[in-house]
XYZ file of C-alpha atoms in Angstrom:
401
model
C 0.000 0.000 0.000
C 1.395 3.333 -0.937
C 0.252 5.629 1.163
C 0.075 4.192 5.035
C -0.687 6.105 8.427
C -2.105 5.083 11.944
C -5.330 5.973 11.295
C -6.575 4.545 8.052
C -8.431 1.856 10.238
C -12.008 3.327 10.907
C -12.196 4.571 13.964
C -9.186 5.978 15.117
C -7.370 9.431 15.383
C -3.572 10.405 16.410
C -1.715 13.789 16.847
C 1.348 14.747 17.705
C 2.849 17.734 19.375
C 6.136 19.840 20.313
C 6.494 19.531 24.261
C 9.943 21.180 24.300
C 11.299 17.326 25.169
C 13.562 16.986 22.516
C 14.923 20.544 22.526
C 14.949 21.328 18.950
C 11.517 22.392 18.277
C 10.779 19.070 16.546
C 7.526 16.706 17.655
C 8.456 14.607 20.666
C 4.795 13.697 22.143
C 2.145 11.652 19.746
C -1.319 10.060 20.659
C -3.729 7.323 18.795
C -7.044 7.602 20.350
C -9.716 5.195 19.474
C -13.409 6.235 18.923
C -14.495 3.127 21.301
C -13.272 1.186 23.814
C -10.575 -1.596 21.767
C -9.352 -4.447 23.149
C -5.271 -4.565 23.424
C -2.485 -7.339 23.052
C 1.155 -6.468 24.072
C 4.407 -7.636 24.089
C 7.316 -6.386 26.094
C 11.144 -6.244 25.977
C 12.333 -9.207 27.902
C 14.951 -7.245 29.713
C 14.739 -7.463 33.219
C 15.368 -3.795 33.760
C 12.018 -1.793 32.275
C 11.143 1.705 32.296
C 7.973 3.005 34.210
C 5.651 4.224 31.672
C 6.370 0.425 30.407
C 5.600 -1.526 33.754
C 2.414 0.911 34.259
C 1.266 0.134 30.911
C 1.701 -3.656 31.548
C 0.014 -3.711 34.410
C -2.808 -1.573 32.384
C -3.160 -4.506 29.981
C -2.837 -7.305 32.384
C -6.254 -6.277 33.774
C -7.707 -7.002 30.858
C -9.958 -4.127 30.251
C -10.538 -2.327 27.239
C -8.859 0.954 26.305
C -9.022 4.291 24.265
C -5.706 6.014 24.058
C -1.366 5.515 23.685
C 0.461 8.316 24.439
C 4.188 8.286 24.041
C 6.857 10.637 24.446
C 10.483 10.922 22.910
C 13.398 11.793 24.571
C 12.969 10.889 27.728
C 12.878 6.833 28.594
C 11.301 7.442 32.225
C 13.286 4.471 33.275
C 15.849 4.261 36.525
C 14.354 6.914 37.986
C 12.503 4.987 40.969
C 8.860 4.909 42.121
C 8.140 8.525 41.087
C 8.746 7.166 37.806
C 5.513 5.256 37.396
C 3.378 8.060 39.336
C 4.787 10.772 36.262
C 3.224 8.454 33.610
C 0.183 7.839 35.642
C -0.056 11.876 35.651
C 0.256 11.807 32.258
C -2.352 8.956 31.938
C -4.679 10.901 33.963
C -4.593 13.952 31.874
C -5.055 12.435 28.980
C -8.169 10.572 30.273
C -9.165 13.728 31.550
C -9.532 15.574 28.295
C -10.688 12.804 26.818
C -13.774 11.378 29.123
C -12.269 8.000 29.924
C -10.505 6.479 32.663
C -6.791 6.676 33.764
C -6.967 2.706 32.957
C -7.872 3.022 29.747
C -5.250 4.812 28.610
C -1.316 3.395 27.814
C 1.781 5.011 28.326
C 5.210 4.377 26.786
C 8.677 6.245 27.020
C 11.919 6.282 24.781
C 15.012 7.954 25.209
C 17.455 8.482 27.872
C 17.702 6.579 31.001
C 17.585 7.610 34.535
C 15.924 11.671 34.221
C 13.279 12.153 35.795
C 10.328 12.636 33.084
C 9.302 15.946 32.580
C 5.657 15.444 33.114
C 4.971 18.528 33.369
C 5.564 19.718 30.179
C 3.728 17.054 28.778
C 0.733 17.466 30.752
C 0.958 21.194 29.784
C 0.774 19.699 25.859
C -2.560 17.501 26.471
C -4.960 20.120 25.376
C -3.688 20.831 22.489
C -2.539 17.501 21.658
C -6.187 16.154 22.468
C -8.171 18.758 20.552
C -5.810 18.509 17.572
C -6.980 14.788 17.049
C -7.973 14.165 13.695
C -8.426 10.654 11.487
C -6.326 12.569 8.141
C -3.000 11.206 6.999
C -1.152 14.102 8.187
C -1.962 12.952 11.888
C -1.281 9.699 11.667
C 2.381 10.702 10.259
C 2.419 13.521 13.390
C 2.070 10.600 15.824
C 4.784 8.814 14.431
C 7.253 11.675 14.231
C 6.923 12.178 17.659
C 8.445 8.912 19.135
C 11.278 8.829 16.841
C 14.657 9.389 18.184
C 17.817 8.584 16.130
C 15.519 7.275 13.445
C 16.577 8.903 9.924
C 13.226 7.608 8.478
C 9.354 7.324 9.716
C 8.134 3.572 9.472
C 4.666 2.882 8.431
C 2.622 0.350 7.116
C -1.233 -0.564 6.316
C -3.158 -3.523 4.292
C -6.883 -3.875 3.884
C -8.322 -7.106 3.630
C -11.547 -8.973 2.269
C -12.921 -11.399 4.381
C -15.125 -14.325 3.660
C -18.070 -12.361 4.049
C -16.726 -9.397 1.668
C -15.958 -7.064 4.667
C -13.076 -5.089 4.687
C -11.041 -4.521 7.603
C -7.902 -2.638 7.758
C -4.761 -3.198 9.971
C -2.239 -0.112 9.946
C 1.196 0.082 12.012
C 4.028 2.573 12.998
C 7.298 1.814 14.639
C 10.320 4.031 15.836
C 13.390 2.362 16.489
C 17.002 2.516 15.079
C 19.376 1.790 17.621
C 19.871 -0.450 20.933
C 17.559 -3.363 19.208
C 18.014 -6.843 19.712
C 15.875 -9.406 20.828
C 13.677 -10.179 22.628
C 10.726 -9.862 22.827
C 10.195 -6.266 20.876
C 13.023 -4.197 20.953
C 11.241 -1.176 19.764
C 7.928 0.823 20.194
C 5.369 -0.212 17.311
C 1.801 0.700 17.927
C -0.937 -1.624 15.447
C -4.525 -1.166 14.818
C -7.248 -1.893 13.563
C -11.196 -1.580 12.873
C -11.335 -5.262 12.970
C -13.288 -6.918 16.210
C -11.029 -9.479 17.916
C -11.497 -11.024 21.490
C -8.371 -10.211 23.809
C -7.239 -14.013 23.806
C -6.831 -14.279 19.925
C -5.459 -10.700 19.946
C -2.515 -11.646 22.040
C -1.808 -15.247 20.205
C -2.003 -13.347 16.940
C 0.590 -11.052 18.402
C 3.132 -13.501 19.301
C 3.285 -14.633 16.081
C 3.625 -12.130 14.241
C 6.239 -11.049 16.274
C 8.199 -14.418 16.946
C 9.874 -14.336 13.714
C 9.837 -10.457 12.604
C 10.616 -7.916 15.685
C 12.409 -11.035 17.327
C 14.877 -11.292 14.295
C 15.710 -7.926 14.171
C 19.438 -6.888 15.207
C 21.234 -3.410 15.057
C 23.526 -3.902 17.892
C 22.951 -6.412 20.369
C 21.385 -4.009 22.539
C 17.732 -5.075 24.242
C 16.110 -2.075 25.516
C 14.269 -1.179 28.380
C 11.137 0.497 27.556
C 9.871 -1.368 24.263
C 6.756 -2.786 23.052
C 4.541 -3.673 20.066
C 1.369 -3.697 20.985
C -2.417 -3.714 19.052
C -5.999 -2.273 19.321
C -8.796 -3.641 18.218
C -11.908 -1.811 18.313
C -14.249 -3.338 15.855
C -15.706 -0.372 14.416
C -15.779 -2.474 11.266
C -18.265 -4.396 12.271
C -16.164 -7.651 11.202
C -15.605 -10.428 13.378
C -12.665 -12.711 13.696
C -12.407 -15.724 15.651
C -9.917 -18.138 15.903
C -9.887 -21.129 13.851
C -11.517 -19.426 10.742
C -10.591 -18.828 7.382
C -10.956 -14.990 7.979
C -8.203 -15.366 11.271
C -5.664 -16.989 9.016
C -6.043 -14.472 6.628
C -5.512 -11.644 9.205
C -2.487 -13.219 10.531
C -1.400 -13.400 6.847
C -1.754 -9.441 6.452
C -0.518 -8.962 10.081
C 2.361 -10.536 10.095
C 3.487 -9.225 6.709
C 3.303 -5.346 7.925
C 5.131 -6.804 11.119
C 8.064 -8.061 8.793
C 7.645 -4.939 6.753
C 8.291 -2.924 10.103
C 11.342 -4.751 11.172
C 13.146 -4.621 7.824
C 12.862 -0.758 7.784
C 13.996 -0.859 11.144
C 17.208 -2.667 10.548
C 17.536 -0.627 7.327
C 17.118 2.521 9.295
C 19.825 1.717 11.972
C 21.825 3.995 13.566
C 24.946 4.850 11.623
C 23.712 2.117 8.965
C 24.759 2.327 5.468
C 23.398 -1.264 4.176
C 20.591 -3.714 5.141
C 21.684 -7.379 5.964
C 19.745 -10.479 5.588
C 21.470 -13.269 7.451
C 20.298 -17.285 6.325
C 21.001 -20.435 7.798
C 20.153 -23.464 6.141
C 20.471 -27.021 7.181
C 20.877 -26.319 11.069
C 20.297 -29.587 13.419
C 17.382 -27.890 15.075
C 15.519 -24.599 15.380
C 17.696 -23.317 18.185
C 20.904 -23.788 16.732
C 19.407 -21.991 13.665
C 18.912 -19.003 15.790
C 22.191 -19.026 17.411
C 24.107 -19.024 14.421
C 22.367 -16.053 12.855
C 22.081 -13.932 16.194
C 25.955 -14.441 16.552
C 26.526 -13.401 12.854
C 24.154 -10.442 13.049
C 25.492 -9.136 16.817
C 29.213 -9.782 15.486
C 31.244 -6.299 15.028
C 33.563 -7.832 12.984
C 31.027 -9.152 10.329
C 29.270 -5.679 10.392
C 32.750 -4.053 9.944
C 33.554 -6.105 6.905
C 30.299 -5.545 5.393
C 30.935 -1.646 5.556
C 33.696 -1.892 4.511
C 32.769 -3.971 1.472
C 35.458 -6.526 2.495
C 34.428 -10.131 1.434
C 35.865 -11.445 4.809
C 33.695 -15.170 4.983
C 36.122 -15.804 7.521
C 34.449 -13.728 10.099
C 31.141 -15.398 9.254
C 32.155 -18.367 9.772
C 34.470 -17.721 13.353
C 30.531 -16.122 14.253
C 29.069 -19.052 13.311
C 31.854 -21.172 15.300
C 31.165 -19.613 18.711
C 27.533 -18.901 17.990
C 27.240 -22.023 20.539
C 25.539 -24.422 18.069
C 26.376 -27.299 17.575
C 27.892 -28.240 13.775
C 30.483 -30.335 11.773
C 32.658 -27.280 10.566
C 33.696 -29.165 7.605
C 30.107 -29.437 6.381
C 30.098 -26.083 6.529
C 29.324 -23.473 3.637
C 28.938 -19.607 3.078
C 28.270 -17.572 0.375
C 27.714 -13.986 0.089
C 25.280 -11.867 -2.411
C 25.172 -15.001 -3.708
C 28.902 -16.011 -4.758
C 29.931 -19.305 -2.599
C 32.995 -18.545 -1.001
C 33.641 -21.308 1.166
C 32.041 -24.890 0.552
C 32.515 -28.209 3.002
C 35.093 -26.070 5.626
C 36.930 -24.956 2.376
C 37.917 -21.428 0.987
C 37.028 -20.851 -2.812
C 37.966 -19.074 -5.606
C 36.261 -15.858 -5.971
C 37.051 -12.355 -7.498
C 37.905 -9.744 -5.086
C 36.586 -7.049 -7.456
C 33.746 -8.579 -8.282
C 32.521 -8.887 -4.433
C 33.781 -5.401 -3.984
C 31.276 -3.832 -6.504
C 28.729 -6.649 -5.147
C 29.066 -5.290 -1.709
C 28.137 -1.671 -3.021
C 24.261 -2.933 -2.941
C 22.641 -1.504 -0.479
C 20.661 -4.869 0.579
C 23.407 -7.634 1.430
C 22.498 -11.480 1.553
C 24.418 -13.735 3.866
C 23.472 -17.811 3.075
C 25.091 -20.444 5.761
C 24.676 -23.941 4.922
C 25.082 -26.525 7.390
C 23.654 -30.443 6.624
C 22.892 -31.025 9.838
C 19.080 -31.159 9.951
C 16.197 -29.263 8.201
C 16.301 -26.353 10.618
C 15.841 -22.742 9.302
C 16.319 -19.556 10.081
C 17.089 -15.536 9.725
C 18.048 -12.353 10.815
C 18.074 -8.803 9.811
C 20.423 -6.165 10.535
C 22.668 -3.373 9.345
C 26.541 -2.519 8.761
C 28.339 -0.752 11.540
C 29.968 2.477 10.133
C 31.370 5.470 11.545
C 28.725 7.293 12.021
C 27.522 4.792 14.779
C 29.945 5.480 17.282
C 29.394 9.324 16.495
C 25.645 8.943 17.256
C 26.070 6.946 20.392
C 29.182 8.299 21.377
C 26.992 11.575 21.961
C 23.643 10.822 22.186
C 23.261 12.111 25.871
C 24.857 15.526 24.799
């Protein structure tokens, strides 16, 4: 789909606003408001440290109510900060619900940015108003919202599909995601917000989640780094007046479309990485079992070396395969083969022949393709990530300044 924004499902509006977080002028709080109560699925980073608007919002959706409203903020992660940490975003909750008619409860909060300062709530709570009465279902709101929880990102990320169902109702599923930097799994190691007019009871909500996470957000890789404030999470709020329960045709289907945009997400997010000057797609093939699979490619993907190389349009297979060799999996190295944008390099434990120019100009794509071939089993899988480049260590090397 072309155009894409938060609110193409019916139903729902988003804003966002300038609350003076980021310091530049430039958006840094965004909403998505549904019309009605939705019901909502999460899923959280997996690191044990998490920041307070986070754990609030968890225990929000653990209650298993219904809700109206996401508010998040840039700039500020609201983590490390102590108790008072979770009472700023239940401020903020509150004054959202305030202007809006609901209930404290029924609203989620989420924070990105730097750890341990205090979150300005005030400032935000100052910016609820506006941000409230400048809700609005048009494209140029939807992108507003979005704008306003990036951080290093170079590049908004948003996606939408409509689908038919069996009955000939349409019902639309749209997504946006921030995230560039410190993302590694898992669970969702960056703040993506889904919805959709569709109606779909909290149970199937969440298992539909999972998936479409388990092998899209949970394969994504910039540089080992698991945050502590992320989450994907999805609202449901049936204004479609379409139904979908598990075990139909019309649930596949909508886990079809669902966890396409999902996959869409994460490759713009490991396109998008900080510093990043090429996309990666890391393959293994042949791995004993599922596990080892993943090993392999997380070690590859994490690896500064292989990143290095990649940057620096270097055809070094040796570092893939040293990644591969303390990945922790368990493999035969002389069964072992590589190839890169699709030139074999090294087959059975051996080097091969290739042409150093020709990989060079190969390695100029912007997309690069790593392939690892094992034969020890049937087991697949793959990872996406980026090139480390100078600019990396420039961004993080000042990113509290």
């Amino acid at each position: 789909m072309d155009q894409a924004f938060i609110t193409m499902p019916k139903g729902f509006k988003a804003n966002g606003v300038c609350a003076d977080l980021k310091g530049n002028g430039a958006l840094d709080v965004g909403l998505v408001v549904s019309d009605v109560p939705a019901n909502i699925a999460g899923v959280y980073t997996s690191n044990l440290v998490k920041g307070h608007s986070l754990t609030r919002s968890i225990k929000v959706i653990n209650k298993g109510g219904k809700v109206r409203a996401m508010i998040v903020n840039a700039k500020n992660a609201n983590a490390g900060v102590g108790p008072v940490g979770e009472e700023d975003a239940q401020k903020v909750a509150e004054a959202v619900a305030s202007e809006l008619g609901v209930t404290a409860d029924e609203v989620i909060t989420a924070s990105t940015g730097v750890i341990g300062i205090r979150l300005p709530y005030e400032k935000i709570v100052a910016k609820v108003p506006e941000l409230v009465s400048g809700l609005s279902s048009s494209e140029e709101a939807g992108h507003k919202s979005e704008l306003a929880m990036m951080t290093t990102d170079t590049q908004p990320k948003e996606v939408a599909a409509t689908i038919t169902l069996k009955n000939g109702t349409e019902v639309t599923i749209a997504a946006m995601a921030k995230g560039s930097g410190m993302i590694h799994p898992n669970l969702a190691t960056m703040i993506s917000e889904f919805t959709t007019d569709a109606d779909i009871a909290p149970e199937l909500l969440h298992k539909m989640l999972k998936e479409a996470v388990s092998h899209t957000f949970n394969r994504v890789t910039v540089d080992g780094d698991t945050s502590v404030c992320d989450m994907v999470v999805i609202m449901a709020n049936g204004v479609s007046g379409a139904v979908i329960e598990e075990g139909t045709e019309d649930a596949a289907l909508f886990q079809e479309a669902f966890t396409s945009l999902a996959l869409d997400l994460s490759k713009m997010i490991a396109s998008d990485g900080e510093g990043a000057t090429k996309f990666v797609e890391i393959e293994v093939f042949g791995a004993r079992d599922e596990y080892d699979a993943y090993l392999i490619v997380s070690s590859i993907a994490k690896s500064p070396l292989c990143k290095t190389a990649i940057y620096g349009m270097d055809a070094n297979w040796g570092r893939i395969a040293t990644a591969a060799g303390y990945s922790g999996a368990k493999f035969d190295p002389n069964n072992l083969s590589i190839s890169l944008c699709g030139v074999q390099m090294c087959k059975d434990g051996v080097s091969l022949e290739f042409s150093e120019e020709e990989m060079a100009e190969l390695l100029k794509a912007h997309d690069i393709n790593v392939k690892v071939e094992l034969k020890e089993g049937d087991a697949y899988d793959r990872m996406f990530t980026c090139d480390y480049s100078h600019d990396y260590i420039t961004i993080n090397g000042s990113y509290r300044s």
